[in-house]
XYZ file of C-alpha atoms in Angstrom:
285
model
C -28.871 106.883 -66.484
C -29.296 104.577 -62.821
C -29.384 107.969 -60.856
C -32.315 109.519 -63.582
C -34.157 105.988 -63.732
C -34.089 105.868 -59.727
C -35.305 109.486 -59.682
C -38.134 108.357 -61.794
C -39.183 105.353 -60.078
C -38.745 107.255 -57.065
C -41.423 110.015 -58.368
C -43.829 107.430 -59.773
C -44.384 105.470 -56.288
C -44.109 109.216 -54.363
C -47.747 110.030 -56.894
C -48.942 107.105 -56.836
C -49.366 106.445 -53.403
C -51.153 108.517 -50.226
C -48.131 110.683 -48.583
C -48.100 108.817 -45.191
C -47.721 105.986 -47.047
C -45.168 107.258 -49.662
C -43.172 109.347 -46.213
C -43.478 105.886 -44.224
C -42.122 104.269 -47.706
C -39.269 106.618 -47.391
C -37.970 106.379 -43.990
C -38.075 102.674 -44.853
C -35.453 103.073 -47.699
C -33.658 105.841 -46.011
C -32.588 102.984 -42.776
C -31.855 100.540 -45.527
C -29.410 103.062 -47.018
C -28.042 103.905 -42.965
C -26.235 100.607 -42.928
C -24.561 100.806 -45.471
C -23.407 104.371 -46.350
C -20.742 104.477 -44.413
C -18.561 107.119 -46.176
C -21.657 109.640 -45.506
C -22.273 108.593 -42.154
C -18.594 109.425 -40.730
C -19.161 113.019 -42.471
C -22.937 113.963 -40.968
C -21.598 112.371 -37.875
C -18.517 114.805 -38.221
C -20.575 117.428 -38.943
C -22.360 117.242 -36.083
C -19.930 116.726 -33.528
C -18.527 119.713 -34.732
C -21.723 121.673 -33.732
C -22.708 119.635 -30.245
C -19.072 118.922 -29.278
C -20.568 117.941 -26.149
C -23.353 115.065 -26.924
C -22.875 112.375 -26.232
C -22.380 109.673 -29.379
C -26.145 107.826 -28.736
C -27.043 111.376 -28.695
C -25.285 112.271 -32.440
C -26.297 108.994 -33.721
C -30.190 109.613 -33.442
C -29.975 112.986 -34.455
C -28.638 111.475 -37.503
C -30.483 108.746 -37.968
C -33.291 111.076 -38.229
C -31.266 113.426 -40.507
C -31.568 110.915 -43.138
C -35.118 110.252 -42.907
C -35.687 113.877 -43.302
C -34.251 114.114 -46.416
C -35.857 111.071 -47.842
C -38.751 112.586 -47.184
C -37.055 115.669 -49.030
C -36.859 113.923 -52.083
C -40.966 112.421 -51.509
C -41.832 116.462 -50.986
C -39.720 117.520 -54.482
C -41.257 114.173 -56.223
C -44.778 115.352 -55.349
C -44.673 118.857 -56.847
C -47.341 118.120 -59.198
C -50.062 117.939 -56.354
C -48.900 120.899 -54.767
C -51.462 124.122 -55.396
C -52.845 127.086 -52.803
C -55.400 124.256 -51.332
C -52.366 122.551 -50.640
C -50.467 125.181 -49.374
C -53.446 126.711 -47.210
C -53.455 122.713 -45.387
C -50.258 122.402 -44.759
C -47.659 125.393 -44.784
C -47.781 128.115 -42.628
C -46.536 131.050 -44.259
C -44.705 133.524 -41.822
C -43.689 137.519 -41.942
C -44.512 137.067 -45.709
C -44.438 141.266 -45.121
C -40.847 141.374 -44.928
C -41.180 140.129 -49.034
C -44.115 142.809 -49.705
C -40.982 145.964 -47.690
C -38.483 145.277 -49.350
C -40.161 145.029 -52.833
C -41.657 148.415 -52.418
C -38.028 149.786 -52.671
C -37.572 148.203 -56.460
C -34.306 147.068 -55.878
C -35.078 143.321 -55.465
C -34.658 140.741 -52.886
C -32.060 138.744 -52.456
C -33.772 135.531 -51.095
C -30.980 133.874 -48.431
C -31.201 129.955 -47.186
C -29.497 127.068 -45.965
C -29.427 123.626 -47.114
C -32.339 123.484 -44.299
C -35.420 121.450 -44.361
C -36.815 121.781 -47.679
C -35.956 124.704 -50.128
C -36.872 122.937 -53.148
C -40.750 123.191 -51.695
C -39.802 127.102 -49.665
C -39.428 128.026 -53.598
C -42.392 126.632 -54.447
C -44.832 127.819 -52.259
C -42.926 131.352 -52.997
C -43.695 131.368 -56.686
C -47.129 129.891 -55.684
C -47.881 132.787 -53.564
C -47.218 135.318 -56.472
C -43.732 136.483 -55.884
C -41.534 136.716 -59.388
C -39.022 134.138 -58.256
C -35.745 132.726 -59.550
C -33.635 129.970 -58.422
C -29.625 129.611 -59.003
C -29.218 126.156 -59.006
C -25.884 124.020 -59.438
C -26.195 121.953 -62.567
C -26.181 118.271 -62.506
C -23.794 115.995 -64.263
C -26.609 113.990 -65.627
C -28.509 116.022 -68.614
C -31.883 114.280 -68.118
C -31.707 114.279 -64.304
C -31.618 118.020 -64.919
C -33.733 118.235 -67.136
C -35.859 115.904 -64.444
C -34.807 118.819 -61.727
C -35.684 122.377 -63.464
C -39.169 120.662 -65.351
C -40.382 119.741 -61.561
C -39.338 123.526 -60.183
C -40.548 125.358 -63.504
C -44.201 123.351 -62.990
C -44.474 125.125 -60.154
C -43.142 128.472 -61.755
C -39.933 128.786 -60.038
C -36.933 130.299 -62.679
C -34.046 129.038 -63.080
C -31.005 130.158 -63.164
C -27.930 127.568 -64.202
C -24.706 128.685 -61.645
C -22.694 128.959 -64.702
C -24.330 131.914 -65.737
C -25.892 132.982 -62.326
C -24.058 136.764 -61.917
C -25.608 138.369 -65.220
C -29.383 136.417 -64.887
C -28.834 137.435 -60.621
C -28.370 141.329 -61.424
C -31.361 141.440 -64.373
C -34.050 139.910 -62.016
C -32.630 142.305 -59.485
C -32.467 145.366 -61.737
C -36.247 144.106 -62.408
C -37.461 143.845 -58.525
C -37.270 140.530 -59.100
C -36.291 137.524 -55.829
C -33.044 135.897 -56.972
C -33.091 132.272 -54.344
C -29.308 131.708 -53.132
C -28.428 128.842 -51.226
C -25.389 130.175 -48.209
C -23.720 127.749 -46.534
C -21.385 125.936 -49.128
C -19.414 127.234 -51.779
C -19.532 125.575 -55.134
C -17.054 126.687 -57.349
C -16.980 130.333 -56.370
C -14.158 132.500 -55.079
C -14.730 131.546 -51.082
C -13.917 133.557 -47.987
C -12.884 132.353 -44.629
C -14.754 132.625 -41.672
C -15.614 130.433 -38.323
C -18.479 128.757 -38.111
C -19.255 126.918 -34.887
C -16.447 127.782 -33.731
C -13.976 125.933 -36.618
C -13.154 127.608 -40.004
C -15.515 126.947 -42.819
C -15.554 128.478 -46.901
C -18.302 130.437 -47.572
C -20.011 131.971 -51.399
C -19.635 135.666 -51.535
C -22.176 135.594 -54.457
C -25.182 137.081 -52.365
C -23.112 139.760 -49.932
C -21.410 140.868 -53.393
C -24.870 141.159 -55.007
C -26.652 143.173 -52.336
C -23.723 146.001 -52.462
C -23.734 145.828 -56.520
C -27.594 146.572 -56.357
C -28.721 147.737 -53.255
C -30.850 144.330 -52.782
C -31.876 143.140 -50.042
C -31.376 140.273 -48.097
C -34.371 138.086 -46.273
C -33.193 134.950 -45.091
C -35.772 132.631 -45.113
C -36.477 128.616 -44.151
C -39.035 126.027 -44.925
C -38.908 123.781 -41.759
C -40.655 120.714 -41.228
C -42.490 120.491 -38.694
C -43.397 117.097 -36.443
C -46.292 116.188 -38.020
C -44.872 116.398 -41.132
C -46.750 120.020 -42.349
C -44.620 122.774 -42.821
C -43.093 126.894 -41.361
C -42.256 128.975 -44.075
C -40.197 131.609 -41.733
C -38.898 134.713 -43.225
C -37.060 136.716 -41.047
C -36.202 140.065 -41.266
C -34.624 141.940 -44.203
C -30.008 142.589 -42.557
C -29.810 146.260 -41.890
C -26.421 147.540 -43.444
C -24.611 150.260 -44.523
C -22.004 150.190 -46.990
C -18.004 151.687 -46.139
C -15.775 152.459 -49.249
C -14.000 148.960 -47.715
C -16.038 146.051 -50.259
C -13.634 143.606 -49.116
C -14.593 144.331 -45.189
C -18.513 144.907 -46.322
C -18.462 141.328 -47.740
C -17.327 139.981 -44.767
C -19.117 141.825 -42.394
C -22.510 141.145 -44.741
C -21.659 137.065 -44.702
C -20.820 137.171 -41.013
C -24.387 138.598 -39.787
C -26.187 136.424 -41.899
C -23.864 133.510 -40.525
C -24.708 134.515 -37.471
C -28.633 133.287 -38.102
C -27.230 129.839 -40.180
C -25.718 128.905 -37.025
C -28.906 130.087 -34.741
C -31.055 127.768 -37.617
C -29.075 124.650 -37.640
C -28.580 124.319 -34.289
C -32.540 124.512 -33.266
C -32.648 122.064 -36.308
C -29.344 119.690 -36.945
C -31.458 117.069 -38.309
C -33.087 118.639 -41.477
C -29.408 120.587 -42.174
C -28.721 118.026 -45.163
C -24.974 118.207 -45.282
C -23.504 114.606 -46.230
C -20.037 116.273 -47.228
C -16.637 117.715 -44.706
C -17.937 121.214 -43.910
C -15.008 122.585 -42.454
C -11.386 122.953 -43.922
C -9.613 121.561 -41.264
């Protein structure tokens, strides 16, 4: 109940204040939280050191502080979904390479829109849906039902159809069969069977879902990332669909597909480490 009340207070402030002032307030609370969030700081620091083993501690801390602040701004953007419309998109979002969606949809097998916990994936989904694409997103349910309803109402208000993780397989297959877009976050395992691959040179677990759906349906995997720019505008960048020819060995194919998009994740996280919101231990050793 406390979490729900905090989210609603946050939404009230984000909606009531001008955007720049809302961001400043979010940064203030982020810096305050940073002073006391010892466990989160420890995990983030360990993750950053795995990515940048040669960076000095001072630079790691600077990235860490920016990451906490960017995440606070991420929440402001989510709370302000009611204000997002086509005019907002025109002024604040550069949508790059939407043609890759159009070309993949023309094949009639749907799209697996793959991203990471990087930038503002919630806002990116809203922008894609508002741009007219049939968009579904698989989302982990919150334990608190009020919080869960709040998050889903925010998403659905912008045309994002929510698929709970617990029924994701059947629903995703249906959406792809009907040539829709299914959004999956592929850099963290949430309960499903995972596969171990090197990530920045260290073993990590990755979910098999995106690769499995690709093999079952023939849907294209199209990576995309909603990146915050230095002036707090955004770039929604869509990458080329992954090119893949399946073999008779499904296990080998799954590993090959994940290995391919894992490299894309590494590239983006290396470029935007202060926008990779991974507050938990990521690597398995």
